[in-house]
Short mmCIF file of C-alpha atoms in Angstrom, two decimals:
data_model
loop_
_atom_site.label_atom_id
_atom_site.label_comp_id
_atom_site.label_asym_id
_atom_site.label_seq_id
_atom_site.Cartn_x
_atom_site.Cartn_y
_atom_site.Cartn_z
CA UNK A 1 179.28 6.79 123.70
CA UNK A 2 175.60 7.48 123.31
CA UNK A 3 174.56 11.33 122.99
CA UNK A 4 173.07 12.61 126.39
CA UNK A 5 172.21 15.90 127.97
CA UNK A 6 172.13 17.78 131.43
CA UNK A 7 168.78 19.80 131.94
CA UNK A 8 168.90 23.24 133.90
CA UNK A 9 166.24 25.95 134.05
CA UNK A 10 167.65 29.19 134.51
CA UNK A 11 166.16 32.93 134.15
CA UNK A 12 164.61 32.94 130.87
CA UNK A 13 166.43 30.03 129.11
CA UNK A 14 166.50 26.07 128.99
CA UNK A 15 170.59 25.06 129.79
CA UNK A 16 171.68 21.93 128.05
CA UNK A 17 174.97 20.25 128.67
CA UNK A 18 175.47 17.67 125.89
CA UNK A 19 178.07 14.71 125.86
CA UNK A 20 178.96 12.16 123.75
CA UNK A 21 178.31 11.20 120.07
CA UNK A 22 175.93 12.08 117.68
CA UNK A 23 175.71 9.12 114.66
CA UNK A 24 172.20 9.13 113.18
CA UNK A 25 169.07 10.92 111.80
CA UNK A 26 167.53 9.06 114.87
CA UNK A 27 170.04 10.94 117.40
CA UNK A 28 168.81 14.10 115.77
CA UNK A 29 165.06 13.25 115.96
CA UNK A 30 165.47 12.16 119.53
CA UNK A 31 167.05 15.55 120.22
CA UNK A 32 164.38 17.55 118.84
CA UNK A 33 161.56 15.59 120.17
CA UNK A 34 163.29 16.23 124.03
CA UNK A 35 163.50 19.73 123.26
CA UNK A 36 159.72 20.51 122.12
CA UNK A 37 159.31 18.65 125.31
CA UNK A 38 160.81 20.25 127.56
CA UNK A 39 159.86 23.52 125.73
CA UNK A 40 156.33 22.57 126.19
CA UNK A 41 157.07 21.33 130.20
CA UNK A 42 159.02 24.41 131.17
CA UNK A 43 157.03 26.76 129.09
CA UNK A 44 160.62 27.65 127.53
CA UNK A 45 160.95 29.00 124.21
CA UNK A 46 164.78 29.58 124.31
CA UNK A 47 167.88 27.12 124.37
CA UNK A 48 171.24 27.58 124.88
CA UNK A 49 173.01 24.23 124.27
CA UNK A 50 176.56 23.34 125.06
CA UNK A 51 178.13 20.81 122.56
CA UNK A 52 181.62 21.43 123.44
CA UNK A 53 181.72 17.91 124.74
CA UNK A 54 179.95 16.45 121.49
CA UNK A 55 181.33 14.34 118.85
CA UNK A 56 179.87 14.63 115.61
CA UNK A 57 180.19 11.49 113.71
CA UNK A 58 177.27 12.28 111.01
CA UNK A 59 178.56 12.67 108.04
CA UNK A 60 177.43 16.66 106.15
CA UNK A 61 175.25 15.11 103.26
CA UNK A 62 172.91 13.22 106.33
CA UNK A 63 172.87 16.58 108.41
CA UNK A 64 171.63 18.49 105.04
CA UNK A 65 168.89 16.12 104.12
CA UNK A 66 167.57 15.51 107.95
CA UNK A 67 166.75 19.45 107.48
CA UNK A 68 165.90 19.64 104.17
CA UNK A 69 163.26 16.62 104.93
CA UNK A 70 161.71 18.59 107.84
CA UNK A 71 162.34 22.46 106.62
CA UNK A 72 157.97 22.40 105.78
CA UNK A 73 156.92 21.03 108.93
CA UNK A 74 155.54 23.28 111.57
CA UNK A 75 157.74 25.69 113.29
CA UNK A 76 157.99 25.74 116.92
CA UNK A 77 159.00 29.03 117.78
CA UNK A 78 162.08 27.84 119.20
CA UNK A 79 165.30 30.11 119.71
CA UNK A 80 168.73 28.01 119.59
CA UNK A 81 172.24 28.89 120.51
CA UNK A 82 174.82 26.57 120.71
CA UNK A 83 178.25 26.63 121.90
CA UNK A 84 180.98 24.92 119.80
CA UNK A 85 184.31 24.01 120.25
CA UNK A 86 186.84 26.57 117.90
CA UNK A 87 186.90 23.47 115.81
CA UNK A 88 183.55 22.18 115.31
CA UNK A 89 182.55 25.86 114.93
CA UNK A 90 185.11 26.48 111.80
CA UNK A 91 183.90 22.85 110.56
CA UNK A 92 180.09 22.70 110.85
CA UNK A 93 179.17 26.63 110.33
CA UNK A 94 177.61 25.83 107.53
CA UNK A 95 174.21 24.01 109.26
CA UNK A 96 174.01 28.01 110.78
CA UNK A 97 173.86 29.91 107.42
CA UNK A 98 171.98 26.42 106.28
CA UNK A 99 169.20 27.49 108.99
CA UNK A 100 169.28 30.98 108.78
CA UNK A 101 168.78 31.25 105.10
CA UNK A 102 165.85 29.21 106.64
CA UNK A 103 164.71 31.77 108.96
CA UNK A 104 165.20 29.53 112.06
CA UNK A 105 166.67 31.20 114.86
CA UNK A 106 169.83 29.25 115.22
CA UNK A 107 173.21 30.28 115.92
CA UNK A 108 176.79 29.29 116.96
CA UNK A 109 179.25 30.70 119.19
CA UNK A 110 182.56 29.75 120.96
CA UNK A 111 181.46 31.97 124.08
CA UNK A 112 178.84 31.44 126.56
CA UNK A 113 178.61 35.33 127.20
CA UNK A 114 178.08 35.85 122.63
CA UNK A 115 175.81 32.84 123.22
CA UNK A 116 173.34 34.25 126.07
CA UNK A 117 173.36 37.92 124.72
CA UNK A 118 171.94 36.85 121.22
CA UNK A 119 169.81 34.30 122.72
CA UNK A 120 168.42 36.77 125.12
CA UNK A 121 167.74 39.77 122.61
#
């Protein structure tokens, strides 16, 4: 099942509701292309994505190099929470610290209310 997303705008946040399966370095790019997007359309700095209905099927070593590749390209300012289930949270926390030690503002949560009041500090 391909990877797809619901868009909502809501007060001071872009809302995405994922589905499906993510496979490739190209699912990834295709991800972060929509979001500068729609950052840039809705004049939206902030996400707060969903994924509890996402399958992961890239393998850890393809995650790392995707960001490794693209840690010295420009930054875009964005702010990113995502919502795991309790098992993809226990299984890929490691792209968090991975980002963080980064400094990009990324982080995971298993609530929507931990999601929206770090997103929204």
């Amino acid at each position: 099942m391909p990877y797809t997303y619901e868009v909502q705008k809501t007060d001071g946040y872009i809302f995405l509701t994922s589905s499906g399966e993510i496979r490739s370095e190209e699912d990834l790019v295709s991800l972060g292309r929509s979001m500068k997007d729609l950052a840039a359309r809705l004049d939206c700095r902030r996400f707060l994505i969903d994924e509890r209905s996402v399958d992961m099927k890239i393998d850890p070593l393809t995650l790392t190099e995707f960001a490794e590749g693209r840690i010295d390209e420009p930054r875009s300012n964005m702010r990113v929470a995502v919502i795991y289930t309790p098992e993809n949270l226990s299984r890929l926390h490691w792209i968090e610290t991975f980002l963080q030690n980064r400094c990009i503002p990324y982080r995971q949560f298993s609530s929507f209310e931990q999601a929206t009041q770090w997103l929204m500090s």
